[in-house]
PDB file of C-alpha atoms and ligand atoms in Angstrom:
ATOM      1  CA  GLN A   1     -24.077 -43.255  33.494  1.00 51.00           C
ATOM      2  CA  LEU A   2     -23.838 -39.882  31.839  1.00 51.00           C
ATOM      3  CA  ARG A   3     -21.914 -38.716  34.839  1.00 53.00           C
ATOM      4  CA  ILE A   4     -19.371 -41.500  34.553  1.00 52.00           C
ATOM      5  CA  ILE A   5     -18.858 -40.783  30.866  1.00 53.00           C
ATOM      6  CA  CYS A   6     -18.424 -37.109  31.668  1.00 50.00           C
ATOM      7  CA  THR A   7     -15.826 -37.770  34.324  1.00 52.00           C
ATOM      8  CA  PHE A   8     -13.619 -39.298  31.687  1.00 55.00           C
ATOM      9  CA  LEU A   9     -14.442 -37.219  28.655  1.00 56.00           C
ATOM     10  CA  CYS A  10     -15.487 -33.761  29.752  1.00 52.00           C
ATOM     11  CA  PRO A  11     -12.030 -32.441  30.580  1.00 52.00           C
ATOM     12  CA  PHE A  12     -10.996 -33.170  26.991  1.00 54.00           C
ATOM     13  CA  LEU A  13     -14.046 -31.817  25.206  1.00 55.00           C
ATOM     14  CA  ALA A  14     -13.831 -28.244  24.008  1.00 53.00           C
ATOM     15  CA  TYR A  15     -17.578 -28.273  23.454  1.00 62.00           C
ATOM     16  CA  GLY A  16     -19.112 -24.966  24.433  1.00 74.00           C
ATOM     17  CA  ALA A  17     -15.747 -23.402  25.186  1.00 89.00           C
ATOM     18  CA  ARG A  18     -14.988 -20.019  23.697  1.00 94.00           C
ATOM     19  CA  ILE A  19     -11.803 -19.607  21.725  1.00 97.00           C
ATOM     20  CA  GLN A  20      -9.279 -16.981  22.744  1.00 98.00           C
ATOM     21  CA  TYR A  21      -6.522 -16.210  20.212  1.00 98.00           C
ATOM     22  CA  GLU A  22      -3.322 -14.640  21.494  1.00 98.00           C
ATOM     23  CA  ARG A  23       0.116 -13.737  20.187  1.00 98.00           C
ATOM     24  CA  ILE A  24       3.151 -15.891  20.867  1.00 98.00           C
ATOM     25  CA  GLY A  25       5.328 -14.183  23.468  1.00 98.00           C
ATOM     26  CA  SER A  26       2.583 -12.020  24.972  1.00 98.00           C
ATOM     27  CA  ASP A  27       1.192 -12.087  28.509  1.00 98.00           C
ATOM     28  CA  VAL A  28      -2.332 -13.447  28.310  1.00 98.00           C
ATOM     29  CA  THR A  29      -5.211 -12.671  30.645  1.00 98.00           C
ATOM     30  CA  MET A  30      -8.086 -15.110  30.869  1.00 98.00           C
ATOM     31  CA  GLN A  31     -11.187 -14.012  32.732  1.00 97.00           C
ATOM     32  CA  CYS A  32     -13.416 -16.594  34.410  1.00 97.00           C
ATOM     33  CA  GLY A  33     -16.885 -15.775  33.094  1.00 96.00           C
ATOM     34  CA  SER A  34     -18.234 -12.568  34.576  1.00 94.00           C
ATOM     35  CA  LEU A  35     -17.213 -13.258  38.161  1.00 95.00           C
ATOM     36  CA  ASP A  36     -16.482 -10.306  40.457  1.00 95.00           C
ATOM     37  CA  ASN A  37     -12.931  -9.181  41.201  1.00 95.00           C
ATOM     38  CA  ASP A  38     -13.066 -10.692  44.693  1.00 95.00           C
ATOM     39  CA  ALA A  39     -14.164 -14.132  43.477  1.00 95.00           C
ATOM     40  CA  SER A  40     -11.786 -17.004  44.159  1.00 96.00           C
ATOM     41  CA  VAL A  41     -11.341 -19.636  41.481  1.00 97.00           C
ATOM     42  CA  THR A  42      -9.181 -22.630  40.630  1.00 97.00           C
ATOM     43  CA  TRP A  43      -7.848 -23.015  37.083  1.00 98.00           C
ATOM     44  CA  LYS A  44      -7.147 -26.258  35.263  1.00 97.00           C
ATOM     45  CA  VAL A  45      -5.722 -26.809  31.802  1.00 98.00           C
ATOM     46  CA  ASN A  46      -6.736 -29.987  29.948  1.00 97.00           C
ATOM     47  CA  GLY A  47      -8.103 -31.149  33.275  1.00 95.00           C
ATOM     48  CA  THR A  48      -4.801 -30.848  35.180  1.00 97.00           C
ATOM     49  CA  ASP A  49      -3.095 -28.145  37.221  1.00 97.00           C
ATOM     50  CA  VAL A  50      -1.633 -25.152  35.407  1.00 97.00           C
ATOM     51  CA  LYS A  51       2.157 -25.336  35.600  1.00 96.00           C
ATOM     52  CA  ALA A  52       3.182 -22.498  33.278  1.00 96.00           C
ATOM     53  CA  ARG A  53       4.564 -19.190  34.617  1.00 97.00           C
ATOM     54  CA  ARG A  54       1.495 -17.282  35.772  1.00 97.00           C
ATOM     55  CA  ARG A  55      -0.220 -14.860  38.118  1.00 97.00           C
ATOM     56  CA  GLU A  56      -3.683 -15.256  39.554  1.00 96.00           C
ATOM     57  CA  GLU A  57      -5.764 -12.215  40.385  1.00 96.00           C
ATOM     58  CA  GLY A  58      -9.226 -13.123  41.647  1.00 96.00           C
ATOM     59  CA  PRO A  59     -11.155 -14.528  38.679  1.00 97.00           C
ATOM     60  CA  ARG A  60      -8.244 -13.875  36.269  1.00 98.00           C
ATOM     61  CA  LEU A  61      -5.400 -16.099  35.196  1.00 98.00           C
ATOM     62  CA  ILE A  62      -2.434 -14.298  33.646  1.00 98.00           C
ATOM     63  CA  LEU A  63       0.003 -16.471  31.699  1.00 98.00           C
ATOM     64  CA  MET A  64       3.425 -14.971  31.107  1.00 98.00           C
ATOM     65  CA  GLU A  65       5.014 -15.058  27.640  1.00 98.00           C
ATOM     66  CA  VAL A  66       2.808 -17.745  26.133  1.00 98.00           C
ATOM     67  CA  ASN A  67       4.173 -20.166  23.566  1.00 97.00           C
ATOM     68  CA  MET A  68       2.752 -23.083  21.606  1.00 97.00           C
ATOM     69  CA  SER A  69       2.785 -25.303  24.663  1.00 97.00           C
ATOM     70  CA  SER A  70       0.359 -22.913  26.365  1.00 98.00           C
ATOM     71  CA  ASN A  71      -2.406 -24.041  23.979  1.00 98.00           C
ATOM     72  CA  GLY A  72      -5.137 -25.951  25.707  1.00 97.00           C
ATOM     73  CA  LEU A  73      -8.568 -26.036  27.234  1.00 97.00           C
ATOM     74  CA  TYR A  74      -8.604 -23.840  30.346  1.00 98.00           C
ATOM     75  CA  SER A  75     -11.424 -24.306  32.850  1.00 97.00           C
ATOM     76  CA  CYS A  76     -12.130 -22.308  35.966  1.00 97.00           C
ATOM     77  CA  PHE A  77     -14.026 -23.526  39.043  1.00 97.00           C
ATOM     78  CA  GLN A  78     -15.418 -21.216  41.652  1.00 96.00           C
ATOM     79  CA  ASN A  79     -14.281 -21.817  45.241  1.00 94.00           C
ATOM     80  CA  PRO A  80     -15.390 -23.251  47.510  1.00 94.00           C
ATOM     81  CA  ASP A  81     -18.221 -25.159  45.795  1.00 93.00           C
ATOM     82  CA  GLY A  82     -16.054 -26.150  42.825  1.00 94.00           C
ATOM     83  CA  GLN A  83     -18.646 -25.320  40.215  1.00 95.00           C
ATOM     84  CA  ARG A  84     -17.270 -24.800  36.728  1.00 96.00           C
ATOM     85  CA  ARG A  85     -17.814 -21.217  35.626  1.00 95.00           C
ATOM     86  CA  ASP A  86     -16.039 -20.959  32.273  1.00 96.00           C
ATOM     87  CA  GLN A  87     -14.037 -22.783  29.627  1.00 97.00           C
ATOM     88  CA  ILE A  88     -11.566 -21.117  27.314  1.00 97.00           C
ATOM     89  CA  ASN A  89      -9.790 -22.753  24.431  1.00 97.00           C
ATOM     90  CA  LEU A  90      -6.500 -20.831  24.224  1.00 98.00           C
ATOM     91  CA  ARG A  91      -4.879 -20.779  20.765  1.00 98.00           C
ATOM     92  CA  VAL A  92      -1.504 -19.116  20.419  1.00 98.00           C
ATOM     93  CA  GLY A  93      -0.330 -17.805  17.058  1.00 98.00           C
ATOM     94  CA  ILE A  94       0.960 -14.828  15.109  1.00 98.00           C
ATOM     95  CA  PRO A  95      -0.598 -12.221  12.800  1.00 98.00           C
ATOM     96  CA  PRO A  96      -0.077 -12.910   9.084  1.00 98.00           C
ATOM     97  CA  LYS A  97       2.690 -11.204   7.090  1.00 97.00           C
ATOM     98  CA  GLU A  98       2.189 -10.042   3.510  1.00 97.00           C
ATOM     99  CA  PRO A  99       1.270 -13.037   1.324  1.00 97.00           C
ATOM    100  CA  GLN A 100       3.281 -13.830  -1.796  1.00 97.00           C
ATOM    101  CA  VAL A 101       1.122 -13.579  -4.893  1.00 96.00           C
ATOM    102  CA  THR A 102       1.700 -14.849  -8.431  1.00 94.00           C
ATOM    103  CA  CYS A 103      -0.632 -14.802 -11.421  1.00 94.00           C
ATOM    104  CA  ARG A 104      -0.453 -16.890 -14.587  1.00 91.00           C
ATOM    105  CA  SER A 105      -2.580 -17.927 -17.482  1.00 89.00           C
ATOM    106  CA  ASN A 106      -2.859 -21.445 -18.782  1.00 85.00           C
ATOM    107  CA  THR A 107      -6.197 -20.847 -20.482  1.00 83.00           C
ATOM    108  CA  TYR A 108      -5.279 -17.750 -22.469  1.00 81.00           C
ATOM    109  CA  PRO A 109      -7.260 -15.959 -23.857  1.00 84.00           C
ATOM    110  CA  LYS A 110     -10.056 -16.985 -21.501  1.00 89.00           C
ATOM    111  CA  GLY A 111      -8.609 -15.911 -18.221  1.00 91.00           C
ATOM    112  CA  PHE A 112      -5.873 -16.195 -15.650  1.00 93.00           C
ATOM    113  CA  TYR A 113      -5.430 -17.551 -12.177  1.00 93.00           C
ATOM    114  CA  CYS A 114      -3.619 -16.248  -9.118  1.00 95.00           C
ATOM    115  CA  SER A 115      -2.225 -18.155  -6.195  1.00 96.00           C
ATOM    116  CA  TRP A 116      -0.774 -16.975  -2.933  1.00 97.00           C
ATOM    117  CA  HIS A 117       0.916 -18.318   0.155  1.00 96.00           C
ATOM    118  CA  LEU A 118       2.337 -17.174   3.459  1.00 97.00           C
ATOM    119  CA  GLN A 119       6.039 -17.576   4.078  1.00 96.00           C
ATOM    120  CA  HIS A 120       5.543 -18.178   7.787  1.00 95.00           C
ATOM    121  CA  PRO A 121       2.863 -20.254   9.491  1.00 97.00           C
ATOM    122  CA  THR A 122       0.413 -18.366  11.713  1.00 98.00           C
ATOM    123  CA  TYR A 123      -0.640 -21.474  13.715  1.00 98.00           C
ATOM    124  CA  ILE A 124      -4.240 -20.194  13.858  1.00 97.00           C
ATOM    125  CA  PRO A 125      -6.989 -20.092  11.185  1.00 97.00           C
ATOM    126  CA  THR A 126      -6.154 -17.511   8.524  1.00 97.00           C
ATOM    127  CA  ASP A 127      -8.420 -16.438   5.649  1.00 96.00           C
ATOM    128  CA  PHE A 128      -7.682 -14.579   2.454  1.00 97.00           C
ATOM    129  CA  GLU A 129      -9.604 -11.775   0.767  1.00 97.00           C
ATOM    130  CA  VAL A 130      -8.922 -11.262  -2.918  1.00 97.00           C
ATOM    131  CA  ASP A 131      -9.657  -8.126  -4.877  1.00 97.00           C
ATOM    132  CA  VAL A 132      -8.976  -7.905  -8.625  1.00 97.00           C
ATOM    133  CA  GLN A 133      -9.334  -4.641 -10.531  1.00 96.00           C
ATOM    134  CA  HIS A 134      -8.980  -3.727 -14.166  1.00 95.00           C
ATOM    135  CA  ASN A 135      -9.243  -0.137 -15.299  1.00 91.00           C
ATOM    136  CA  GLN A 136     -10.623   0.862 -11.850  1.00 90.00           C
ATOM    137  CA  ARG A 137     -13.340  -1.762 -12.129  1.00 94.00           C
ATOM    138  CA  PRO A 138     -13.579  -4.743  -9.750  1.00 96.00           C
ATOM    139  CA  LEU A 139     -13.653  -8.099 -11.547  1.00 96.00           C
ATOM    140  CA  GLU A 140     -15.454 -11.235 -10.483  1.00 96.00           C
ATOM    141  CA  VAL A 141     -13.130 -13.572  -8.601  1.00 96.00           C
ATOM    142  CA  MET A 142     -13.869 -17.292  -8.515  1.00 96.00           C
ATOM    143  CA  ARG A 143     -12.169 -19.180  -5.725  1.00 96.00           C
ATOM    144  CA  ASP A 144     -10.715 -22.522  -6.752  1.00 95.00           C
ATOM    145  CA  GLU A 145     -12.640 -25.439  -5.284  1.00 94.00           C
ATOM    146  CA  VAL A 146      -9.617 -27.656  -4.835  1.00 94.00           C
ATOM    147  CA  HIS A 147      -6.747 -25.281  -4.141  1.00 94.00           C
ATOM    148  CA  LYS A 148      -7.644 -23.168  -1.146  1.00 92.00           C
ATOM    149  CA  ASN A 149      -5.118 -20.483  -2.047  1.00 96.00           C
ATOM    150  CA  ARG A 150      -6.053 -19.985  -5.678  1.00 96.00           C
ATOM    151  CA  CYS A 151      -8.617 -18.020  -7.665  1.00 96.00           C
ATOM    152  CA  HIS A 152      -9.663 -17.678 -11.288  1.00 96.00           C
ATOM    153  CA  VAL A 153     -10.525 -14.519 -13.201  1.00 95.00           C
ATOM    154  CA  LYS A 154     -11.911 -14.097 -16.732  1.00 93.00           C
ATOM    155  CA  PHE A 155     -10.429 -11.446 -18.993  1.00 90.00           C
ATOM    156  CA  PRO A 156     -13.187  -8.841 -19.405  1.00 88.00           C
ATOM    157  CA  GLU A 157     -11.732  -7.907 -22.794  1.00 86.00           C
ATOM    158  CA  LEU A 158      -8.761  -8.838 -24.926  1.00 85.00           C
ATOM    159  CA  PHE A 159      -5.801  -6.750 -26.012  1.00 85.00           C
ATOM    160  CA  SER A 160      -6.433  -4.291 -23.235  1.00 86.00           C
ATOM    161  CA  SER A 161      -3.491  -2.122 -22.269  1.00 86.00           C
ATOM    162  CA  PHE A 162      -4.857  -1.346 -18.795  1.00 91.00           C
ATOM    163  CA  PRO A 163      -3.020  -3.264 -16.093  1.00 93.00           C
ATOM    164  CA  TYR A 164      -4.704  -5.822 -13.875  1.00 94.00           C
ATOM    165  CA  ARG A 165      -4.280  -5.243 -10.164  1.00 96.00           C
ATOM    166  CA  VAL A 166      -4.576  -8.124  -7.723  1.00 96.00           C
ATOM    167  CA  ASN A 167      -4.705  -7.449  -4.001  1.00 97.00           C
ATOM    168  CA  VAL A 168      -4.634 -10.368  -1.557  1.00 97.00           C
ATOM    169  CA  THR A 169      -5.217  -9.753   2.151  1.00 98.00           C
ATOM    170  CA  ALA A 170      -4.428 -12.382   4.766  1.00 98.00           C
ATOM    171  CA  VAL A 171      -6.660 -12.057   7.843  1.00 98.00           C
ATOM    172  CA  ASN A 172      -6.739 -13.767  11.202  1.00 98.00           C
ATOM    173  CA  SER A 173      -7.850 -12.870  14.708  1.00 98.00           C
ATOM    174  CA  LEU A 174      -4.488 -11.278  15.464  1.00 98.00           C
ATOM    175  CA  GLY A 175      -4.084  -9.073  12.398  1.00 98.00           C
ATOM    176  CA  ARG A 176      -4.071  -8.605   8.654  1.00 98.00           C
ATOM    177  CA  ALA A 177      -1.587  -7.909   5.867  1.00 98.00           C
ATOM    178  CA  SER A 178      -1.987  -7.263   2.128  1.00 98.00           C
ATOM    179  CA  SER A 179       0.075  -7.631  -1.012  1.00 97.00           C
ATOM    180  CA  ALA A 180      -0.863  -6.120  -4.346  1.00 96.00           C
ATOM    181  CA  ILE A 181       0.645  -6.916  -7.736  1.00 95.00           C
ATOM    182  CA  SER A 182       0.038  -5.414 -11.151  1.00 94.00           C
ATOM    183  CA  PHE A 183       0.556  -6.890 -14.580  1.00 92.00           C
ATOM    184  CA  GLU A 184      -0.553  -6.428 -18.154  1.00 90.00           C
ATOM    185  CA  GLU A 185      -2.385  -8.939 -20.251  1.00 88.00           C
ATOM    186  CA  SER A 186       0.517  -9.136 -22.668  1.00 84.00           C
ATOM    187  CA  SER A 187       2.907 -10.230 -19.938  1.00 83.00           C
ATOM    188  CA  ILE A 188       0.687 -13.037 -18.726  1.00 79.00           C
ATOM    189  CA  GLY A 189      -0.790 -14.394 -21.932  1.00 61.00           C
ATOM    190  CA  THR A 190       2.187 -14.943 -24.192  1.00 50.00           C
ATOM    191  CA  VAL A 191       2.997 -18.289 -25.683  1.00 41.00           C
ATOM    192  CA  LEU A 192       6.507 -18.068 -24.329  1.00 39.00           C
ATOM    193  CA  ASP A 193       5.188 -17.609 -20.830  1.00 42.00           C
ATOM    194  CA  HIS A 194       3.127 -20.781 -21.129  1.00 40.00           C
ATOM    195  CA  TRP A 195       6.067 -22.670 -22.444  1.00 43.00           C
ATOM    196  CA  ILE A 196       8.271 -21.777 -19.541  1.00 42.00           C
ATOM    197  CA  ASP A 197       5.753 -21.724 -16.730  1.00 43.00           C
ATOM    198  CA  ASN A 198       3.653 -24.758 -17.143  1.00 41.00           C
ATOM    199  CA  GLU A 199       4.413 -27.943 -18.956  1.00 42.00           C
ATOM    200  CA  ASN A 200       0.731 -28.915 -18.730  1.00 43.00           C
ATOM    201  CA  THR A 201      -0.055 -26.242 -21.269  1.00 40.00           C
ATOM    202  CA  PHE A 202       2.030 -27.932 -23.946  1.00 43.00           C
ATOM    203  CA  PRO A 203      -0.961 -29.200 -25.956  1.00 42.00           C
ATOM    204  CA  LEU A 204      -2.704 -25.881 -25.495  1.00 43.00           C
ATOM    205  CA  VAL A 205       0.323 -24.040 -26.768  1.00 41.00           C
ATOM    206  CA  LEU A 206       0.311 -26.170 -29.926  1.00 42.00           C
ATOM    207  CA  VAL A 207      -3.357 -25.416 -30.510  1.00 43.00           C
ATOM    208  CA  TYR A 208      -2.623 -21.780 -29.980  1.00 45.00           C
ATOM    209  CA  ILE A 209       0.209 -21.753 -32.530  1.00 43.00           C
ATOM    210  CA  LEU A 210      -1.857 -23.627 -35.094  1.00 39.00           C
TER     211      LEU A 210
HETATM  212  C1  LIG B   1       6.972 -22.382  26.912  1.00 86.84           C
HETATM  213  O1  LIG B   1       6.764 -21.696  28.147  1.00 86.84           O
HETATM  214  C2  LIG B   1       6.937 -22.497  29.321  1.00 86.84           C
HETATM  215  C3  LIG B   1       6.684 -21.621  30.526  1.00 86.84           C
HETATM  216  O2  LIG B   1       5.422 -21.055  30.515  1.00 86.84           O
HETATM  217  C4  LIG B   1       8.354 -23.073  29.363  1.00 86.84           C
HETATM  218  O3  LIG B   1       8.449 -23.948  30.445  1.00 86.84           O
HETATM  219  C5  LIG B   1       8.660 -23.806  28.068  1.00 86.84           C
HETATM  220  O4  LIG B   1      10.019 -24.185  28.042  1.00 86.84           O
HETATM  221  C6  LIG B   1       8.374 -22.925  26.844  1.00 86.84           C
HETATM  222  N1  LIG B   1       8.572 -23.711  25.637  1.00 86.84           N
HETATM  223  C7  LIG B   1       9.254 -23.269  24.584  1.00 86.84           C
HETATM  224  C8  LIG B   1       9.317 -24.177  23.412  1.00 86.84           C
HETATM  225  O5  LIG B   1       9.812 -22.173  24.596  1.00 86.84           O
HETATM  226  C1  LIG B   2      -3.517 -29.587  26.185  1.00 86.84           C
HETATM  227  O1  LIG B   2      -3.834 -30.618  25.268  1.00 86.84           O
HETATM  228  C2  LIG B   2      -3.459 -30.340  23.928  1.00 86.84           C
HETATM  229  C3  LIG B   2      -4.008 -31.423  23.041  1.00 86.84           C
HETATM  230  O2  LIG B   2      -3.666 -32.680  23.484  1.00 86.84           O
HETATM  231  C4  LIG B   2      -1.934 -30.217  23.879  1.00 86.84           C
HETATM  232  O3  LIG B   2      -1.522 -29.955  22.560  1.00 86.84           O
HETATM  233  C5  LIG B   2      -1.508 -29.074  24.773  1.00 86.84           C
HETATM  234  O4  LIG B   2      -0.103 -28.953  24.794  1.00 86.84           O
HETATM  235  C6  LIG B   2      -2.016 -29.295  26.194  1.00 86.84           C
HETATM  236  N1  LIG B   2      -1.740 -28.067  26.934  1.00 86.84           N
HETATM  237  C7  LIG B   2      -1.122 -28.061  28.094  1.00 86.84           C
HETATM  238  C8  LIG B   2      -0.885 -26.716  28.690  1.00 86.84           C
HETATM  239  O5  LIG B   2      -0.781 -29.070  28.663  1.00 86.84           O
HETATM  240  C1  LIG B   3      -5.536  -4.143  -0.512  1.00 86.84           C
HETATM  241  O1  LIG B   3      -6.766  -4.391   0.161  1.00 86.84           O
HETATM  242  C2  LIG B   3      -6.748  -4.019   1.523  1.00 86.84           C
HETATM  243  C3  LIG B   3      -8.029  -4.501   2.159  1.00 86.84           C
HETATM  244  O2  LIG B   3      -9.156  -4.288   1.348  1.00 86.84           O
HETATM  245  C4  LIG B   3      -6.539  -2.536   1.644  1.00 86.84           C
HETATM  246  O3  LIG B   3      -6.534  -2.155   3.007  1.00 86.84           O
HETATM  247  C5  LIG B   3      -5.220  -2.169   1.000  1.00 86.84           C
HETATM  248  O4  LIG B   3      -5.039  -0.781   1.035  1.00 86.84           O
HETATM  249  C6  LIG B   3      -5.167  -2.656  -0.437  1.00 86.84           C
HETATM  250  N1  LIG B   3      -3.810  -2.450  -0.942  1.00 86.84           N
HETATM  251  C7  LIG B   3      -3.577  -1.872  -2.101  1.00 86.84           C
HETATM  252  C8  LIG B   3      -2.140  -1.700  -2.478  1.00 86.84           C
HETATM  253  O5  LIG B   3      -4.465  -1.485  -2.826  1.00 86.84           O
END
């Protein structure tokens, strides 16, 4: 029974496959397990024949100029017994470019928040590292639970003239890129700023004036 189920499902399951991330437009080499150079294998993608432009060199499949339609689950089977030797989940993407970062305060004088985004999609999982410094000292950064690309920082002191420096680094398997911005407390915590930036702060602004 298990065998029947597997006949239908196994070609579509990425379970146990390793993920290989590659750049759009590059030539990609996939190696079938640790087979010797003289091994002969057959490659399948999503359980069907590979039709993309390619070269095959022993246990290696070389795809030329991959694009998004090259994504898929690649399996290799050793000839002549047809035993599966490896499974690779190919994910094509691009390295991140510098993220765009903005910081605001809607809880002045408690703290401020920063948010960031990428102008171009990377198509593969991309994480962000955030570093906030004030007067050469790193500050505690709390990541927002709801907004993935947002963090909150408490002012360590008020009326400080030292600038705050926020550095956001976007990281994925293909590369990394950082953006840093600097601002002073006075430029982020003014009533006028609230007024213009965020209509949700309207009641807060009133309290602040009173
Ligand atoms: C992706 O590459 C294949 C060849 O490997 C080609 O047939 C196809 O047109 C390409 N698709 C795009 C959107 O460029
Ligand atoms: C493999 O299947 C995935 C998911 O259905 C699809 O997005 C991808 O284009 C397929 N890859 C190839 C090379 O057919
Ligand atoms: C931002 O952080 C990254 C990673 O920690 C670092 O490589 C980069 O030099 C920093 N950029 C600035 C302007 O400080």
